[in-house]
Structure formats: C-alpha cells, structure tokens
Coordinates of C-alpha atoms in Angstrom, one line a residue:
M1 CA -45.9 -62.5 204.1
D2 CA -47.0 -65.6 202.2
Y3 CA -50.4 -65.0 200.6
K4 CA -52.3 -68.0 199.5
K5 CA -55.0 -68.2 196.9
K6 CA -58.4 -69.0 198.2
N7 CA -61.1 -70.7 196.2
I8 CA -64.4 -69.8 197.9
H9 CA -67.7 -70.5 196.4
S10 CA -69.8 -67.4 196.0
K11 CA -72.8 -68.8 197.9
N12 CA -70.8 -68.9 201.1
I13 CA -70.1 -65.2 200.9
Y14 CA -72.8 -63.4 199.0
S15 CA -75.9 -65.1 200.2
R16 CA -75.8 -63.0 203.4
I17 CA -74.8 -59.6 202.0
D18 CA -76.1 -57.2 199.4
V19 CA -73.3 -57.1 196.9
T20 CA -74.9 -54.2 195.0
K21 CA -73.7 -51.8 197.7
K22 CA -70.1 -50.9 198.1
S23 CA -70.4 -50.4 201.8
H24 CA -71.3 -54.0 202.3
I25 CA -68.5 -55.2 200.1
D26 CA -66.1 -53.1 202.2
H27 CA -67.1 -55.2 205.2
C28 CA -66.3 -58.4 203.5
S29 CA -63.3 -60.0 205.2
T30 CA -61.9 -61.3 201.9
A31 CA -61.3 -57.9 200.2
T32 CA -62.6 -54.3 200.3
T33 CA -63.1 -53.7 196.6
M34 CA -64.8 -55.7 193.8
L35 CA -63.0 -55.7 190.5
S36 CA -65.4 -57.4 188.2
V37 CA -68.5 -59.6 188.3
V38 CA -68.4 -62.6 186.0
H39 CA -70.3 -65.8 185.7
N40 CA -68.5 -69.1 186.0
N41 CA -65.2 -67.3 186.2
P42 CA -63.0 -66.2 189.1
I43 CA -63.1 -62.7 190.5
M44 CA -59.8 -61.3 191.5
L45 CA -60.0 -59.0 194.6
D46 CA -57.3 -56.9 196.1
K47 CA -57.3 -55.1 199.4
N48 CA -55.7 -51.8 198.3
Y49 CA -56.4 -51.4 194.6
D50 CA -59.2 -49.0 193.5
T51 CA -61.0 -50.9 190.8
R52 CA -63.1 -47.9 189.7
K53 CA -60.2 -46.9 187.5
E54 CA -60.2 -50.1 185.6
T55 CA -63.8 -51.2 185.3
D56 CA -67.0 -49.4 184.6
I57 CA -69.3 -51.6 186.7
Y58 CA -69.1 -49.0 189.5
N59 CA -71.5 -46.1 189.1
D60 CA -70.3 -43.0 191.0
K61 CA -73.7 -41.3 190.8
S62 CA -75.6 -44.2 192.4
N63 CA -72.7 -45.3 194.5
S64 CA -73.3 -48.9 193.5
Y65 CA -72.1 -51.7 191.3
D66 CA -73.9 -52.7 188.1
L67 CA -74.3 -56.4 188.4
S68 CA -76.3 -56.7 185.1
R69 CA -73.0 -56.8 183.1
E70 CA -71.4 -60.1 182.3
S71 CA -67.7 -60.4 181.4
S72 CA -66.1 -63.2 179.5
E73 CA -62.6 -62.4 180.9
V74 CA -61.2 -62.4 184.3
L75 CA -60.0 -59.0 185.5
C76 CA -57.0 -59.4 187.9
V77 CA -55.3 -56.5 189.6
C78 CA -51.9 -58.2 189.1
D79 CA -52.6 -58.6 185.4
T80 CA -53.5 -54.9 185.2
Q81 CA -50.8 -53.5 187.5
F82 CA -47.9 -55.9 187.2
G83 CA -48.5 -57.7 183.9
T84 CA -48.6 -61.1 185.4
K85 CA -51.2 -63.7 185.9
D86 CA -49.2 -65.6 188.5
C87 CA -50.9 -63.9 191.3
Q88 CA -49.7 -64.5 194.9
I89 CA -51.3 -61.5 196.6
C90 CA -54.8 -61.6 195.2
D91 CA -57.6 -63.7 196.7
T92 CA -59.6 -65.8 194.2
I93 CA -63.3 -66.1 194.7
M94 CA -65.4 -68.4 192.5
A95 CA -68.5 -66.4 191.6
E96 CA -70.7 -69.0 190.1
D97 CA -74.3 -67.9 189.5
L98 CA -73.7 -64.6 191.2
V99 CA -76.8 -62.5 190.6
P100 CA -78.4 -59.6 192.4
Q101 CA -80.2 -60.8 195.5
T102 CA -83.0 -58.1 195.6
K103 CA -86.2 -58.7 193.7
F104 CA -89.1 -56.4 193.5
I105 CA -92.6 -57.7 192.8
K106 CA -94.2 -55.6 190.1
P107 CA -97.7 -54.2 190.7
G108 CA -100.3 -56.0 188.8
S109 CA -98.1 -59.0 188.1
H110 CA -100.9 -61.4 189.1
K111 CA -103.8 -59.5 187.6
G112 CA -107.1 -61.4 187.3
K113 CA -106.3 -64.1 189.8
G114 CA -108.8 -64.9 192.5
L115 CA -107.5 -64.8 196.1
A116 CA -109.5 -65.4 199.3
V117 CA -108.6 -65.0 202.9
F118 CA -110.4 -66.3 205.9
T119 CA -109.8 -67.0 209.6
S120 CA -110.7 -70.2 211.3
G121 CA -110.7 -71.7 214.8
G122 CA -110.0 -69.7 217.9
D123 CA -109.2 -66.0 217.4
S124 CA -105.9 -64.5 218.3
Q125 CA -104.5 -61.0 218.5
G126 CA -102.9 -60.0 215.2
M127 CA -105.3 -61.8 212.9
N128 CA -106.7 -58.5 211.7
A129 CA -103.2 -57.2 210.9
A130 CA -102.6 -60.4 208.9
V131 CA -105.9 -60.0 207.0
R132 CA -105.0 -56.4 206.2
A133 CA -101.6 -57.4 204.8
V134 CA -103.1 -60.1 202.6
V135 CA -105.8 -57.9 201.2
R136 CA -103.6 -55.0 200.4
M137 CA -100.8 -57.0 199.0
G138 CA -103.3 -59.0 196.8
I139 CA -104.8 -55.7 195.5
Y140 CA -101.3 -54.4 194.8
L141 CA -100.5 -57.5 192.7
G142 CA -103.8 -57.1 190.8
C143 CA -105.7 -60.0 192.3
K144 CA -109.4 -60.0 192.9
V145 CA -109.4 -60.4 196.7
F146 CA -112.3 -61.9 198.7
F147 CA -113.2 -62.2 202.3
I148 CA -114.7 -65.6 203.4
K149 CA -116.6 -64.7 206.5
E150 CA -117.0 -67.2 209.4
G151 CA -114.2 -69.4 208.3
Y152 CA -114.9 -72.8 206.8
Q153 CA -118.6 -72.4 207.6
G154 CA -118.8 -69.4 205.3
M155 CA -116.9 -71.3 202.6
V156 CA -119.4 -74.2 202.8
D157 CA -122.5 -71.9 202.9
G158 CA -121.2 -69.5 200.2
G159 CA -123.6 -66.7 199.2
S160 CA -123.1 -63.5 201.1
N161 CA -120.3 -65.0 203.2
I162 CA -117.9 -64.6 200.2
V163 CA -117.6 -60.9 199.5
E164 CA -115.0 -58.9 197.5
A165 CA -112.5 -56.9 199.6
T166 CA -111.3 -53.4 198.8
W167 CA -108.4 -51.3 200.0
S168 CA -110.6 -49.3 202.3
S169 CA -112.4 -52.3 203.8
V170 CA -109.3 -53.2 205.9
S171 CA -108.7 -49.6 207.1
C172 CA -108.5 -49.0 210.9
I173 CA -108.5 -52.7 211.8
I174 CA -104.8 -53.3 212.6
H175 CA -105.2 -52.4 216.3
R176 CA -108.4 -54.3 216.9
G177 CA -108.4 -57.7 218.6
G178 CA -110.2 -60.8 217.4
T179 CA -111.0 -61.1 213.7
M180 CA -113.2 -58.7 211.8
I181 CA -114.3 -61.3 209.2
G182 CA -115.4 -63.7 211.9
S183 CA -114.4 -67.3 212.8
A184 CA -116.4 -70.4 213.4
R185 CA -115.8 -74.1 213.7
C186 CA -117.5 -76.1 211.0
Q187 CA -118.5 -79.7 211.4
E188 CA -119.8 -79.9 207.8
F189 CA -116.4 -79.3 206.4
R190 CA -115.2 -82.5 208.0
E191 CA -117.5 -84.4 205.7
H192 CA -116.9 -85.0 202.0
A193 CA -120.3 -83.3 201.1
G194 CA -119.3 -80.2 202.9
R195 CA -115.9 -79.9 201.1
L196 CA -117.7 -80.5 197.8
R197 CA -120.0 -77.5 198.5
A198 CA -117.0 -75.4 199.5
A199 CA -115.1 -76.3 196.3
K200 CA -118.2 -75.3 194.2
N201 CA -118.5 -71.9 196.0
L202 CA -114.8 -71.2 195.3
V203 CA -115.0 -72.1 191.6
T204 CA -118.2 -70.1 191.2
N205 CA -116.4 -67.0 192.5
G206 CA -113.2 -67.6 190.5
I207 CA -111.1 -68.4 193.5
S208 CA -108.1 -70.7 193.2
N209 CA -105.8 -69.2 195.9
L210 CA -106.5 -69.4 199.6
V211 CA -104.8 -67.8 202.6
V212 CA -105.8 -69.7 205.7
I213 CA -105.2 -68.0 209.1
G214 CA -105.8 -70.5 211.9
G215 CA -104.3 -73.1 214.2
D216 CA -103.6 -76.8 213.8
G217 CA -107.1 -78.0 212.9
S218 CA -107.6 -75.2 210.4
L219 CA -104.3 -75.9 208.6
T220 CA -105.0 -79.7 208.7
G221 CA -108.4 -79.1 207.0
A222 CA -106.7 -76.9 204.4
N223 CA -104.2 -79.6 203.6
L224 CA -106.9 -82.2 203.2
F225 CA -108.9 -79.8 201.0
K226 CA -105.9 -79.3 198.7
E227 CA -105.3 -83.1 198.4
E228 CA -108.9 -83.7 197.4
W229 CA -109.2 -80.6 195.1
A230 CA -108.7 -82.4 191.8
D231 CA -111.2 -85.1 192.7
L232 CA -113.7 -82.6 193.9
L233 CA -113.7 -80.7 190.7
K234 CA -114.1 -83.9 188.7
E235 CA -117.1 -84.8 190.7
L236 CA -118.6 -81.4 190.3
A237 CA -118.1 -81.5 186.6
A238 CA -119.5 -84.9 186.4
N239 CA -122.6 -83.8 188.3
G240 CA -123.0 -80.7 186.0
E241 CA -122.5 -78.2 188.8
I242 CA -119.5 -76.6 187.1
T243 CA -118.5 -76.6 183.4
S244 CA -115.5 -78.5 182.0
E245 CA -113.9 -75.1 181.2
Q246 CA -114.1 -74.1 184.9
S247 CA -112.7 -77.4 186.0
E248 CA -109.7 -77.0 183.7
K249 CA -109.2 -73.3 184.6
Y250 CA -109.2 -73.8 188.4
K251 CA -107.6 -77.2 188.4
C252 CA -104.8 -76.1 190.8
L253 CA -105.6 -74.8 194.3
H254 CA -102.8 -72.8 196.0
I255 CA -102.9 -72.5 199.7
V256 CA -100.8 -70.4 202.1
G257 CA -101.2 -71.2 205.8
M258 CA -100.6 -68.5 208.4
V259 CA -100.5 -69.9 211.9
G260 CA -102.9 -68.0 214.2
S261 CA -102.4 -69.5 217.7
I262 CA -101.3 -68.1 221.0
D263 CA -99.7 -71.4 221.9
N264 CA -96.7 -71.0 219.6
D265 CA -96.8 -74.7 219.0
F266 CA -96.3 -75.0 215.2
C267 CA -93.1 -76.2 213.6
G268 CA -91.4 -74.1 211.0
T269 CA -92.4 -70.6 212.3
D270 CA -90.5 -68.5 214.8
M271 CA -93.5 -66.9 216.4
T272 CA -97.2 -67.6 215.7
I273 CA -99.8 -64.9 215.4
G274 CA -101.0 -64.0 218.9
T275 CA -98.2 -65.4 221.0
D276 CA -96.5 -62.2 221.8
S277 CA -99.8 -60.6 222.9
A278 CA -100.7 -63.6 225.0
L279 CA -97.4 -63.3 226.8
H280 CA -98.0 -59.6 227.3
R281 CA -101.3 -60.4 229.0
I282 CA -99.7 -62.9 231.3
I283 CA -97.2 -60.4 232.5
E284 CA -99.9 -57.8 232.9
S285 CA -102.0 -60.2 235.1
I286 CA -99.0 -60.9 237.3
D287 CA -98.3 -57.2 237.7
A288 CA -101.9 -56.7 238.8
I289 CA -101.6 -59.1 241.7
V290 CA -98.0 -58.7 242.7
S291 CA -98.8 -56.1 245.4
T292 CA -101.1 -58.5 247.2
A293 CA -98.6 -61.3 247.0
Y294 CA -95.9 -59.1 248.5
S295 CA -98.2 -57.7 251.2
H296 CA -99.3 -61.1 252.5
Q297 CA -96.3 -63.3 251.5
R298 CA -98.7 -65.5 249.5
T299 CA -97.8 -68.1 246.9
F300 CA -99.6 -67.8 243.6
I301 CA -100.2 -70.6 241.2
M302 CA -100.5 -69.3 237.6
E303 CA -102.1 -71.5 235.0
V304 CA -101.4 -70.4 231.4
M305 CA -102.6 -71.7 228.1
G306 CA -100.5 -73.6 225.6
R307 CA -102.0 -77.1 225.6
H308 CA -99.0 -79.5 224.9
C309 CA -96.5 -76.6 224.3
G310 CA -94.8 -75.0 227.3
Y311 CA -93.6 -71.8 225.6
L312 CA -96.0 -69.5 227.4
A313 CA -95.3 -71.2 230.7
I314 CA -91.5 -71.1 230.4
V315 CA -91.2 -67.6 229.0
G316 CA -93.8 -66.2 231.4
A317 CA -92.0 -67.8 234.3
L318 CA -88.7 -66.3 233.2
A319 CA -90.2 -62.9 232.8
A320 CA -92.0 -63.0 236.2
E321 CA -89.0 -64.6 238.0
A322 CA -91.2 -67.5 239.0
D323 CA -89.9 -70.0 241.7
Y324 CA -91.0 -73.1 239.9
V325 CA -92.4 -74.0 236.5
F326 CA -94.1 -77.0 235.0
F327 CA -94.2 -77.6 231.3
P328 CA -95.2 -80.7 229.3
E329 CA -92.0 -81.1 227.3
C330 CA -90.2 -82.0 230.5
P331 CA -92.4 -83.9 233.0
P332 CA -91.6 -83.2 236.6
P333 CA -89.6 -85.7 238.6
I334 CA -91.3 -88.0 241.1
D335 CA -90.0 -86.0 244.1
W336 CA -91.2 -82.7 242.7
P337 CA -93.4 -81.9 245.8
E338 CA -90.4 -82.1 248.1
K339 CA -88.3 -79.9 245.7
L340 CA -91.1 -77.4 245.5
C341 CA -91.5 -77.2 249.3
K342 CA -87.8 -76.7 249.7
K343 CA -87.8 -73.9 247.2
L344 CA -90.8 -72.1 248.8
E345 CA -89.2 -72.5 252.3
Q346 CA -86.1 -70.7 251.0
A347 CA -88.2 -67.9 249.6
S348 CA -90.3 -67.5 252.8
S349 CA -87.2 -67.5 255.0
S350 CA -85.4 -64.8 253.1
L351 CA -84.9 -61.4 254.8
A352 CA -87.1 -59.6 252.3
S353 CA -90.7 -60.6 251.9
E354 CA -91.1 -62.1 248.5
A355 CA -94.0 -63.2 246.3
C356 CA -93.8 -66.8 245.1
Y357 CA -95.0 -67.9 241.8
S358 CA -95.5 -71.3 240.3
F359 CA -96.4 -71.8 236.6
L360 CA -98.1 -74.8 235.2
P361 CA -99.5 -75.4 231.6
E362 CA -103.1 -75.6 230.5
C363 CA -103.4 -79.4 230.4
P364 CA -101.4 -81.3 233.1
T365 CA -100.6 -84.9 232.4
K366 CA -102.5 -86.1 235.5
G367 CA -106.0 -85.1 236.4
D368 CA -105.1 -84.5 240.1
W369 CA -101.9 -82.6 239.4
V370 CA -103.4 -79.3 240.3
N371 CA -104.7 -80.6 243.7
E372 CA -101.3 -82.1 244.4
L373 CA -99.6 -78.8 243.6
C374 CA -102.0 -76.9 245.9
E375 CA -101.4 -79.4 248.7
A376 CA -97.7 -79.1 248.3
V377 CA -97.8 -75.3 248.4
Q378 CA -100.1 -75.3 251.5
K379 CA -97.7 -77.7 253.2
A380 CA -94.7 -75.5 252.5
C381 CA -96.6 -72.4 253.7
Q382 CA -97.4 -74.1 257.1
L383 CA -93.7 -74.9 257.8

C-alpha cells in the first residue's frame, strides 16, 4: 500500500478534541498514538507503534500526556525503529502553536474589581438563574458584586437601589420566575442628564463592570452608555462631582449583555433567556384545551408572542401539529384564505375527529388580519 505524507495544520485537528487525553487521541483518524509534542515542528504519528517506550511525555499514573514540554527535535517512529528519516508510512502533522486547550480561572484572579448586575425591561423565566450565576462567579473571582435594583431606574436613582450582593443572597432563587432584583423601564436614562447621574452612581460605588440582562432596548441602552462613558466621566470631573483620580481609575466600562427575552429574536445567541419556558407554556395551554377541540371538532386560533420573530409560532406549531401557521419572516400568499379553507376541509372530512389549530404571531402585518383569519375559518367550518 502506498502511504503518502500528509501535512495537516494542527488547528484543523486539535481545535475540537482534548489532546491531553489519550482516549481522545485514539479516536483521531490520523493516528492512534502521539509520539511527541513540539512547537513549529512536525509530529510523526504511527498507527501501531507504542510511543510510551520512546518518550516521557506520557504519564502512566495520570493516563495523560504532558503538553508542557517542548522539544527541539522531531521524533519519528521510522527514525527510531528503522534508522531512516525517509518515512513513507508515517503521517506528518504540522503542530504549530499546539497548546493545551483547557484553562481554569483561578479564584480571586479579579480581586477588588467592582461588578454590578441588573435586569431591565420585561421579565422572563431564567433571569434569576442568570443573576445567581453572575453573583457567585463574581464572588469566586474576588470581585465586589452589586445588585442594581429596578434596572436602569435604580442605576439613575442610586442610593439604596445599589446594594452589595453576597453568596447567600442568591440562594433559593433559581426556580423562581420573574426577577428578584426588580425591573423597570426608565425614561430618564434616555436623556443625557439621566445617564450622567447613572455614571456618577457607578463611579461612587466603584463599579466599572456591568452585566445587563434584558432585551433589545436594554442592550441598546447599554451600548449607548458605553459609547458615552469617557465623555460622561470628563463632564463629572469638570463639574467636581468626581475626582480626577476616580475618572482615571474607572475610565473603562466593561459591559456584558445577556439576552433576556422570550422572543428568541437576538442575533448571535442560540437561545435567549426565557424562550424555552415560553414554548413550554404554549404547549401546556394547548394541552389544556385539546379535549374540547376534539369533543366539538372546533378550530382554535392560537396567538403567541414574538413580535417580529416567528420562532415561538413555528416551533409551537410543529410541537402541537398545527394545520396552519403564520409567521412574519414569510408573509402569507395572497390566496391564503383559500388554502386555509382547503386544509380545514381536509381535516374535518377525515374519518377521525381532529382538532384544528392555526398559529399566528403577536403582531400581524395588517390590522384586520385576525378578522380575516376568523372569517376564513368560519367559512371553512360551514362547508
């Protein structure tokens, strides 16, 4: 068999596996055993040769490879076994910048930094779990963690709305709905004067790191706040409301946004906080009325939330085996009433009595869309 050398960049292979474990290396399609780990040099792999006899990077006690060692020479099984470097049976892998993938965050590594978490806008299930995770991870890192109660309103008002959090203050909240630190919409934060007051309250409490849990409006406000942060501090220092030392110390504002919205309408995240619970409630509601629908052969029109995102409508329709679904990403055709009537006629004429469901999003594109849908359903039921 003619074996050819393969020059494969390490990032294509090792980015998806933990190379510190031999069991993972055994599943690598290129070779079953690692001979040596080098930087900027090829690694020679062989499918049958036991490298533990030739190199000490394998630790029998821990059953793992020591990737902290660097070698200046290439270890080739053919060079070791057959005394030749003209290898035709070994695969060559370029292991550039190959380093252990696992990193552990040390406790207390961010000691003394001020971190605040708040929820804003409409509440969603899972916000309390997110708050708990932020608080306890912040304490683990050594940060001084604060709650900002009532969202942006609490940030603007300051005072008792900004309180220090402890490990026990987030106990027994993970199962609770809503948000235990409150949420409110704040008109003052939309104005420059309101954001100036918010900046002063953060600097006064030594906070330069924010975790914002909210929807589109909350994250948009956070982005604007970050963009204006440097100018806000300069203005506060010029007015004598903060010292120049404070202005220099807290000159950088770091913000992390966690999307809390049941609509699942935010780009860059697989699932927003609250979406799964909202979908669960939709299915529960359908299960509660399904017996009536089957008993009287009725057609139900289910309106779900989502605004301009049809995720809840589509997934809810799939889970409930709906007969028809409307969603904003794909507007219905002009002849949708005829198609809907035909579908409902097929359902009503089946041998088994079936419940019919039609899903539509929260905000139809036309104001009279719901009335048209009801008229179409009524027409189909009369046939």
